[in-house]
mmCIF file of C-alpha atoms in Angstrom:
data_model
loop_
_atom_site.group_PDB
_atom_site.id
_atom_site.type_symbol
_atom_site.label_atom_id
_atom_site.label_comp_id
_atom_site.label_asym_id
_atom_site.label_seq_id
_atom_site.Cartn_x
_atom_site.Cartn_y
_atom_site.Cartn_z
ATOM 1 C CA MET D 1 0.000 0.000 0.000
ATOM 2 C CA LEU D 2 1.232 3.490 -0.832
ATOM 3 C CA GLU D 3 2.480 5.587 2.074
ATOM 4 C CA GLU D 4 0.007 8.248 0.953
ATOM 5 C CA VAL D 5 -2.835 5.781 1.402
ATOM 6 C CA GLU D 6 -1.594 4.702 4.830
ATOM 7 C CA ARG D 7 -1.596 8.348 5.897
ATOM 8 C CA TRP D 8 -5.058 8.770 4.400
ATOM 9 C CA LEU D 9 -6.387 5.776 6.318
ATOM 10 C CA SER D 10 -5.259 7.378 9.574
ATOM 11 C CA ALA D 11 -6.561 10.841 8.721
ATOM 12 C CA ARG D 12 -9.727 10.141 6.704
ATOM 13 C CA SER D 13 -11.191 6.886 8.056
ATOM 14 C CA TRP D 14 -13.539 7.409 10.958
ATOM 15 C CA SER D 15 -16.156 5.678 13.056
ATOM 16 C CA LEU D 16 -19.607 6.842 14.126
ATOM 17 C CA THR D 17 -18.370 7.704 17.597
ATOM 18 C CA ASP D 18 -15.886 10.255 16.261
ATOM 19 C CA ARG D 19 -18.716 12.730 15.639
ATOM 20 C CA PRO D 20 -21.522 12.709 18.216
ATOM 21 C CA LEU D 21 -24.869 13.823 16.867
ATOM 22 C CA HIS D 22 -24.925 17.035 18.908
ATOM 23 C CA LYS D 23 -21.678 18.165 17.268
ATOM 24 C CA ILE D 24 -23.047 17.387 13.808
ATOM 25 C CA LEU D 25 -26.197 19.387 14.534
ATOM 26 C CA ALA D 26 -24.162 22.295 15.894
ATOM 27 C CA ALA D 27 -22.082 22.337 12.719
ATOM 28 C CA LYS D 28 -25.239 22.295 10.603
ATOM 29 C CA ARG D 29 -26.651 25.270 12.466
ATOM 30 C CA ALA D 30 -23.367 27.166 12.271
ATOM 31 C CA THR D 31 -22.855 26.619 8.548
ATOM 32 C CA GLY D 32 -26.473 26.758 7.408
ATOM 33 C CA GLN D 33 -25.967 23.789 5.096
ATOM 34 C CA THR D 34 -28.957 21.720 4.026
ATOM 35 C CA VAL D 35 -29.117 17.945 3.602
ATOM 36 C CA SER D 36 -31.069 15.917 1.050
ATOM 37 C CA VAL D 37 -31.425 12.139 1.303
ATOM 38 C CA VAL D 38 -32.060 10.301 -1.971
ATOM 39 C CA LEU D 39 -33.230 6.690 -2.272
ATOM 40 C CA PRO D 40 -33.028 5.251 -5.789
ATOM 41 C CA ALA D 41 -35.700 2.557 -5.902
ATOM 42 C CA LEU D 42 -36.855 -0.212 -8.225
ATOM 43 C CA ASN D 43 -39.374 -2.694 -6.806
ATOM 44 C CA GLU D 44 -38.394 -2.198 -3.173
ATOM 45 C CA GLU D 45 -41.822 -2.118 -1.502
ATOM 46 C CA GLU D 46 -40.657 -4.488 1.249
ATOM 47 C CA THR D 47 -37.889 -2.228 2.564
ATOM 48 C CA VAL D 48 -38.236 1.357 1.299
ATOM 49 C CA GLY D 49 -41.015 2.323 3.723
ATOM 50 C CA GLU D 50 -39.096 1.403 6.861
ATOM 51 C CA ILE D 51 -35.982 3.259 5.661
ATOM 52 C CA VAL D 52 -37.970 6.416 4.974
ATOM 53 C CA ALA D 53 -39.854 6.146 8.264
ATOM 54 C CA VAL D 54 -36.659 5.729 10.314
ATOM 55 C CA ILE D 55 -34.989 8.724 8.688
ATOM 56 C CA ARG D 56 -38.071 10.922 9.156
ATOM 57 C CA HIS D 57 -38.521 9.902 12.796
ATOM 58 C CA ASP D 58 -34.885 10.071 13.880
ATOM 59 C CA LEU D 59 -33.440 12.839 11.710
ATOM 60 C CA MET D 60 -36.372 15.119 10.896
ATOM 61 C CA HIS D 61 -38.793 14.859 13.823
ATOM 62 C CA GLN D 62 -36.464 14.107 16.739
ATOM 63 C CA VAL D 63 -33.572 16.243 15.463
ATOM 64 C CA PRO D 64 -33.403 18.625 12.467
ATOM 65 C CA LEU D 65 -30.588 17.026 10.477
ATOM 66 C CA VAL D 66 -32.272 16.013 7.205
ATOM 67 C CA ASP D 67 -34.164 18.639 5.229
ATOM 68 C CA GLU D 68 -35.774 16.424 2.586
ATOM 69 C CA ILE D 69 -36.186 12.757 1.674
ATOM 70 C CA VAL D 70 -36.714 11.998 -1.995
ATOM 71 C CA VAL D 71 -37.395 8.544 -3.420
ATOM 72 C CA VAL D 72 -36.723 8.379 -7.147
ATOM 73 C CA ASP D 73 -38.707 5.494 -8.584
ATOM 74 C CA SER D 74 -37.066 4.105 -11.695
ATOM 75 C CA GLY D 75 -40.054 2.186 -13.028
ATOM 76 C CA SER D 76 -41.277 -0.062 -10.235
ATOM 77 C CA THR D 77 -44.086 -2.483 -10.974
ATOM 78 C CA ASP D 78 -44.905 -3.067 -7.307
ATOM 79 C CA ARG D 79 -46.102 -0.619 -4.627
ATOM 80 C CA THR D 80 -42.728 1.061 -4.058
ATOM 81 C CA SER D 81 -44.056 4.552 -4.782
ATOM 82 C CA GLU D 82 -47.150 4.164 -2.625
ATOM 83 C CA VAL D 83 -45.227 2.714 0.317
ATOM 84 C CA ALA D 84 -42.545 5.404 0.145
ATOM 85 C CA ALA D 85 -45.098 8.210 -0.035
ATOM 86 C CA ALA D 86 -47.101 6.782 2.859
ATOM 87 C CA ALA D 87 -43.917 6.713 4.953
ATOM 88 C CA GLY D 88 -43.369 10.407 4.286
ATOM 89 C CA ALA D 89 -40.998 10.641 1.331
ATOM 90 C CA ARG D 90 -41.463 12.858 -1.675
ATOM 91 C CA VAL D 91 -41.673 10.411 -4.555
ATOM 92 C CA VAL D 92 -40.528 11.441 -8.019
ATOM 93 C CA HIS D 93 -40.631 9.186 -11.044
ATOM 94 C CA ARG D 94 -37.456 8.956 -13.095
ATOM 95 C CA ASP D 95 -39.194 9.602 -16.418
ATOM 96 C CA ASP D 96 -40.719 12.842 -15.128
ATOM 97 C CA ILE D 97 -37.291 14.374 -14.506
ATOM 98 C CA LEU D 98 -35.679 16.130 -17.467
ATOM 99 C CA PRO D 99 -38.105 14.584 -19.975
ATOM 100 C CA ARG D 100 -36.344 16.080 -23.025
ATOM 101 C CA ILE D 101 -33.572 13.503 -22.435
ATOM 102 C CA PRO D 102 -35.159 10.024 -22.637
ATOM 103 C CA ALA D 103 -34.313 7.972 -19.580
ATOM 104 C CA VAL D 104 -32.427 4.697 -19.787
ATOM 105 C CA PRO D 105 -32.426 1.873 -17.207
ATOM 106 C CA GLY D 106 -29.747 2.017 -14.553
ATOM 107 C CA LYS D 107 -28.938 3.170 -11.053
ATOM 108 C CA GLY D 108 -26.541 5.884 -12.191
ATOM 109 C CA GLU D 109 -29.251 7.379 -14.371
ATOM 110 C CA VAL D 110 -31.500 7.767 -11.328
ATOM 111 C CA LEU D 111 -28.769 9.295 -9.154
ATOM 112 C CA TRP D 112 -27.874 11.780 -11.897
ATOM 113 C CA ARG D 113 -31.473 12.901 -12.365
ATOM 114 C CA SER D 114 -31.975 13.220 -8.605
ATOM 115 C CA LEU D 115 -29.766 16.311 -8.611
ATOM 116 C CA LEU D 116 -32.502 18.133 -10.520
ATOM 117 C CA VAL D 117 -35.221 17.381 -7.957
ATOM 118 C CA THR D 118 -33.302 17.948 -4.733
ATOM 119 C CA SER D 119 -32.005 21.143 -3.189
ATOM 120 C CA GLY D 120 -29.594 20.157 -0.414
ATOM 121 C CA ASP D 121 -26.053 21.472 -0.260
ATOM 122 C CA ILE D 122 -25.163 17.915 0.762
ATOM 123 C CA VAL D 123 -26.752 14.961 -1.034
ATOM 124 C CA CYS D 124 -26.820 11.605 0.743
ATOM 125 C CA PHE D 125 -27.550 8.457 -1.277
ATOM 126 C CA ILE D 126 -29.042 5.407 0.477
ATOM 127 C CA ASP D 127 -29.937 2.156 -1.300
ATOM 128 C CA ALA D 128 -33.600 1.240 -0.902
ATOM 129 C CA ASP D 129 -33.095 -2.498 -0.296
ATOM 130 C CA LEU D 130 -31.450 -2.257 3.118
ATOM 131 C CA LYS D 131 -32.776 -4.405 5.951
ATOM 132 C CA GLU D 132 -32.620 -3.549 9.664
ATOM 133 C CA PHE D 133 -31.840 0.026 8.660
ATOM 134 C CA SER D 134 -30.382 2.481 11.184
ATOM 135 C CA SER D 135 -30.325 6.252 10.848
ATOM 136 C CA ASP D 136 -26.664 6.011 11.864
ATOM 137 C CA PHE D 137 -26.020 5.319 8.188
ATOM 138 C CA VAL D 138 -27.047 8.882 7.392
ATOM 139 C CA THR D 139 -25.451 10.642 10.341
ATOM 140 C CA GLY D 140 -22.225 8.705 9.827
ATOM 141 C CA ILE D 141 -21.657 9.731 6.218
ATOM 142 C CA VAL D 142 -23.141 13.214 6.447
ATOM 143 C CA GLY D 143 -21.274 14.179 9.631
ATOM 144 C CA PRO D 144 -17.808 14.753 8.139
ATOM 145 C CA LEU D 145 -19.249 16.953 5.375
ATOM 146 C CA LEU D 146 -20.963 19.188 7.918
ATOM 147 C CA THR D 147 -18.043 19.389 10.326
ATOM 148 C CA ASP D 148 -15.026 19.463 7.974
ATOM 149 C CA PRO D 149 -15.030 21.897 5.026
ATOM 150 C CA GLU D 150 -12.067 20.087 3.446
ATOM 151 C CA VAL D 151 -14.075 16.882 2.889
ATOM 152 C CA ASP D 152 -16.174 16.636 -0.291
ATOM 153 C CA LEU D 153 -17.270 12.976 -0.473
ATOM 154 C CA VAL D 154 -17.784 10.328 2.208
ATOM 155 C CA LYS D 155 -18.367 6.611 1.642
ATOM 156 C CA GLY D 156 -19.863 4.284 4.197
ATOM 157 C CA MET D 157 -17.817 1.228 5.162
ATOM 158 C CA TYR D 158 -19.344 -1.799 6.836
ATOM 159 C CA ASP D 159 -19.448 -5.569 7.152
ATOM 160 C CA ARG D 160 -21.565 -7.313 4.497
ATOM 161 C CA PRO D 161 -22.703 -10.755 5.680
ATOM 162 C CA LEU D 162 -23.738 -13.379 3.115
ATOM 163 C CA GLY D 163 -25.851 -16.364 4.110
ATOM 164 C CA GLY D 164 -25.019 -15.863 7.770
ATOM 165 C CA ALA D 165 -21.265 -15.672 7.147
ATOM 166 C CA ALA D 166 -19.687 -12.399 8.230
ATOM 167 C CA GLY D 167 -17.701 -10.447 5.694
ATOM 168 C CA GLN D 168 -18.566 -12.614 2.689
ATOM 169 C CA GLY D 169 -20.782 -10.096 0.895
ATOM 170 C CA GLY D 170 -19.480 -7.627 -1.646
ATOM 171 C CA ARG D 171 -18.369 -10.255 -4.139
ATOM 172 C CA VAL D 172 -18.116 -7.831 -7.059
ATOM 173 C CA THR D 173 -16.028 -5.535 -4.885
ATOM 174 C CA GLU D 174 -13.503 -8.241 -4.076
ATOM 175 C CA LEU D 175 -13.362 -9.890 -7.503
ATOM 176 C CA MET D 176 -13.583 -6.850 -9.767
ATOM 177 C CA ALA D 177 -13.500 -3.388 -8.196
ATOM 178 C CA ARG D 178 -10.737 -3.830 -5.631
ATOM 179 C CA PRO D 179 -8.238 -5.362 -8.093
ATOM 180 C CA LEU D 180 -8.996 -2.611 -10.622
ATOM 181 C CA LEU D 181 -8.499 0.151 -8.071
ATOM 182 C CA ASN D 182 -5.320 -1.349 -6.627
ATOM 183 C CA MET D 183 -3.754 -1.793 -10.043
ATOM 184 C CA HIS D 184 -4.867 1.378 -11.788
ATOM 185 C CA TRP D 185 -5.799 3.882 -9.065
ATOM 186 C CA PRO D 186 -3.760 2.770 -6.047
ATOM 187 C CA GLN D 187 -4.602 5.995 -4.214
ATOM 188 C CA LEU D 188 -8.118 4.589 -3.816
ATOM 189 C CA ALA D 189 -6.942 1.241 -2.420
ATOM 190 C CA GLY D 190 -7.882 2.279 1.126
ATOM 191 C CA PHE D 191 -11.636 2.308 0.503
ATOM 192 C CA VAL D 192 -13.229 -0.634 2.279
ATOM 193 C CA GLN D 193 -16.486 -0.489 0.283
ATOM 194 C CA PRO D 194 -15.765 1.385 -2.953
ATOM 195 C CA LEU D 195 -18.995 0.128 -4.551
ATOM 196 C CA GLY D 196 -21.227 0.693 -1.528
ATOM 197 C CA GLY D 197 -24.473 2.529 -2.208
ATOM 198 C CA GLU D 198 -24.386 4.575 0.994
ATOM 199 C CA TYR D 199 -22.396 7.758 0.514
ATOM 200 C CA ALA D 200 -22.772 11.510 0.634
ATOM 201 C CA ALA D 201 -21.148 14.377 -1.200
ATOM 202 C CA ARG D 202 -21.339 18.089 -1.652
ATOM 203 C CA ARG D 203 -23.618 19.181 -4.470
ATOM 204 C CA SER D 204 -20.789 21.400 -5.688
ATOM 205 C CA LEU D 205 -18.805 18.221 -6.434
ATOM 206 C CA LEU D 206 -21.619 16.017 -7.737
ATOM 207 C CA GLU D 207 -22.736 18.560 -10.310
ATOM 208 C CA GLN D 208 -19.254 18.524 -11.872
ATOM 209 C CA LEU D 209 -19.057 14.729 -12.274
ATOM 210 C CA PRO D 210 -20.174 12.593 -15.210
ATOM 211 C CA PHE D 211 -22.490 9.748 -14.159
ATOM 212 C CA PRO D 212 -22.250 6.286 -15.740
ATOM 213 C CA VAL D 213 -25.885 5.316 -16.174
ATOM 214 C CA GLY D 214 -25.575 1.821 -14.690
ATOM 215 C CA TYR D 215 -23.697 -0.123 -12.037
ATOM 216 C CA GLY D 216 -20.423 1.600 -12.820
ATOM 217 C CA VAL D 217 -21.579 4.819 -11.178
ATOM 218 C CA GLU D 218 -19.897 4.243 -7.798
ATOM 219 C CA LEU D 219 -16.497 3.327 -9.219
ATOM 220 C CA GLY D 220 -16.700 6.122 -11.788
ATOM 221 C CA MET D 221 -17.601 8.653 -9.133
ATOM 222 C CA LEU D 222 -14.662 7.696 -6.903
ATOM 223 C CA VAL D 223 -12.149 7.835 -9.744
ATOM 224 C CA ASP D 224 -13.458 11.117 -11.126
ATOM 225 C CA ALA D 225 -13.640 12.712 -7.678
ATOM 226 C CA LEU D 226 -10.046 11.684 -7.011
ATOM 227 C CA HIS D 227 -8.898 13.506 -10.137
ATOM 228 C CA LEU D 228 -11.098 16.527 -9.480
ATOM 229 C CA VAL D 229 -10.581 17.236 -5.772
ATOM 230 C CA GLY D 230 -7.773 14.903 -4.627
ATOM 231 C CA LEU D 231 -7.548 12.062 -2.133
ATOM 232 C CA ASP D 232 -7.650 14.212 1.007
ATOM 233 C CA ALA D 233 -11.118 15.470 0.038
ATOM 234 C CA LEU D 234 -12.417 11.882 0.164
ATOM 235 C CA ALA D 235 -13.205 9.951 3.349
ATOM 236 C CA GLN D 236 -14.986 6.906 4.765
ATOM 237 C CA VAL D 237 -16.896 6.172 7.972
ATOM 238 C CA ASP D 238 -17.522 2.816 9.656
ATOM 239 C CA ILE D 239 -21.304 2.496 9.979
ATOM 240 C CA GLY D 240 -21.461 -1.103 11.212
ATOM 241 C CA VAL D 241 -23.249 -3.856 9.296
ATOM 242 C CA ARG D 242 -25.132 -3.611 5.992
ATOM 243 C CA LYS D 243 -27.831 -6.201 5.293
ATOM 244 C CA HIS D 244 -29.585 -6.189 1.946
ATOM 245 C CA ARG D 245 -30.951 -8.342 -0.846
ATOM 246 C CA HIS D 246 -28.209 -10.303 -2.625
ATOM 247 C CA GLN D 247 -28.220 -10.921 -6.357
ATOM 248 C CA ASP D 248 -27.437 -14.171 -8.123
ATOM 249 C CA GLY D 249 -24.112 -14.952 -9.759
ATOM 250 C CA GLN D 250 -25.165 -14.050 -13.275
ATOM 251 C CA ALA D 251 -26.490 -10.651 -12.208
ATOM 252 C CA LEU D 252 -23.153 -10.067 -10.485
ATOM 253 C CA GLY D 253 -21.398 -10.969 -13.724
ATOM 254 C CA ARG D 254 -23.327 -8.298 -15.586
ATOM 255 C CA MET D 255 -22.575 -5.825 -12.838
ATOM 256 C CA SER D 256 -18.874 -6.657 -13.074
ATOM 257 C CA ALA D 257 -18.880 -6.121 -16.830
ATOM 258 C CA ALA D 258 -20.409 -2.662 -16.413
ATOM 259 C CA ILE D 259 -17.838 -1.767 -13.769
ATOM 260 C CA TYR D 260 -14.990 -2.978 -15.950
ATOM 261 C CA ARG D 261 -16.336 -0.895 -18.831
ATOM 262 C CA THR D 262 -16.455 2.175 -16.589
ATOM 263 C CA ALA D 263 -12.838 1.585 -15.595
ATOM 264 C CA GLN D 264 -11.800 1.033 -19.195
ATOM 265 C CA LEU D 265 -13.301 4.339 -20.292
ATOM 266 C CA ARG D 266 -11.393 6.149 -17.586
ATOM 267 C CA LEU D 267 -8.152 4.411 -18.408
ATOM 268 C CA ALA D 268 -8.120 5.082 -22.109
ATOM 269 C CA ARG D 269 -11.409 6.588 -23.241
ATOM 270 C CA GLY D 270 -11.019 3.942 -25.905
ATOM 271 C CA HIS D 271 -13.451 2.019 -28.051
ATOM 272 C CA LEU D 272 -14.736 -1.300 -26.796
ATOM 273 C CA ILE D 273 -15.285 -3.483 -29.864
ATOM 274 C CA ARG D 274 -17.992 -5.609 -28.276
ATOM 275 C CA PRO D 275 -19.718 -3.928 -25.315
ATOM 276 C CA SER D 276 -21.677 -7.033 -24.376
ATOM 277 C CA LEU D 277 -21.428 -10.046 -22.088
ATOM 278 C CA THR D 278 -22.466 -13.604 -22.917
ATOM 279 C CA GLN D 279 -23.447 -15.909 -20.051
ATOM 280 C CA PHE D 280 -24.807 -19.453 -20.073
ATOM 281 C CA GLU D 281 -27.888 -21.072 -18.582
ATOM 282 C CA ARG D 282 -28.673 -24.767 -18.611
ATOM 283 C CA SER D 283 -31.847 -25.794 -20.395
ATOM 284 C CA GLU D 284 -33.303 -29.125 -21.496
ATOM 285 C CA ASP D 285 -31.095 -28.953 -24.593
ATOM 286 C CA GLY D 286 -27.889 -28.119 -22.726
ATOM 287 C CA PHE D 287 -26.244 -24.784 -22.033
ATOM 288 C CA GLU D 288 -27.909 -21.893 -23.807
ATOM 289 C CA PRO D 289 -26.062 -18.589 -24.372
ATOM 290 C CA ARG D 290 -27.643 -15.385 -23.123
ATOM 291 C CA THR D 291 -26.062 -12.152 -24.284
ATOM 292 C CA TYR D 292 -26.564 -8.863 -22.457
ATOM 293 C CA SER D 293 -25.478 -5.389 -23.439
ATOM 294 C CA VAL D 294 -23.012 -3.683 -21.091
ATOM 295 C CA ASP D 295 -23.786 -0.170 -19.893
ATOM 296 C CA THR D 296 -21.663 2.164 -21.986
ATOM 297 C CA GLU D 297 -23.552 5.421 -21.792
ATOM 298 C CA GLU D 298 -22.617 8.201 -19.398
ATOM 299 C CA ARG D 299 -24.470 11.372 -18.498
ATOM 300 C CA PRO D 300 -22.532 14.653 -18.612
ATOM 301 C CA PRO D 301 -21.880 16.726 -15.499
ATOM 302 C CA MET D 302 -25.202 18.167 -14.315
ATOM 303 C CA ALA D 303 -23.624 21.627 -14.326
ATOM 304 C CA ASP D 304 -23.665 21.413 -18.140
ATOM 305 C CA ILE D 305 -27.429 20.830 -18.349
ATOM 306 C CA THR D 306 -29.440 23.931 -19.298
ATOM 307 C CA GLU D 307 -32.368 23.126 -17.000
ATOM 308 C CA TYR D 308 -30.041 22.728 -14.042
ATOM 309 C CA GLN D 309 -28.276 26.001 -14.812
ATOM 310 C CA SER D 310 -31.646 27.751 -15.026
ATOM 311 C CA ARG D 311 -32.756 26.328 -11.690
ATOM 312 C CA LYS D 312 -29.577 27.520 -9.965
ATOM 313 C CA ALA D 313 -29.945 30.986 -11.484
ATOM 314 C CA ALA D 314 -33.569 31.334 -10.387
#
């Protein structure tokens, strides 16, 4: 590990106890910064309501830390929108945001569009499939941004159990993202959960970043933020244990392909001859190939979008 990264781990890796809630609230009052929480959601009716309810109860009603909760529904076919709204979130549908640019499927697409329908100086992203959710997730990753003006982006770090085994989750992280980062961006080798969906950043940073439309968004954001603001502006906070719905091996393969494509673009901005991935499924006639396209599209920095510029000027 680079000496720079070892220093960073000592200076920019924290735990929840390093910033008590009363100090975070005092910093918020002193600076006047506002906080938006965004949940990107696709068919998450079983979990999204509890997450919204916990944040509203703990961080809006009991203490004034969060200013708005927005669930961006990316085309759910279940009751995600209804459940989220009943729990107190403002629900916005992906296709209703910036309609002149047709939406494409993907998590990054939803996160990018969320900048147009939120107003917080700090934007906190929380995945909508978390189980046994604690509001510590929000306070942990928002705290450093409110208390330290030199920090621009904070990732959550946590244990990810799989099938009852501690630390066995995050398979794409260990098999794809961590090797890529260590080999090509060794300054980022200290991030425990580089692909984690719980992180917060200043709007002033997010609006300058391009957003891969799919699963590559977290890796792309880390790499681009490193080049834009430097390692010392990035941080991570230990927020305990993250329990969520796990995907099957083939879905993880498609996720890995998208992440590799995101890395490839940042390494060379080169042309990928065949941006697709073929996997195999057994049928009555043997193994059948299934070919999936790999996310290759990226959205430009939101600061370049006319509607966003107009909203800021208003």
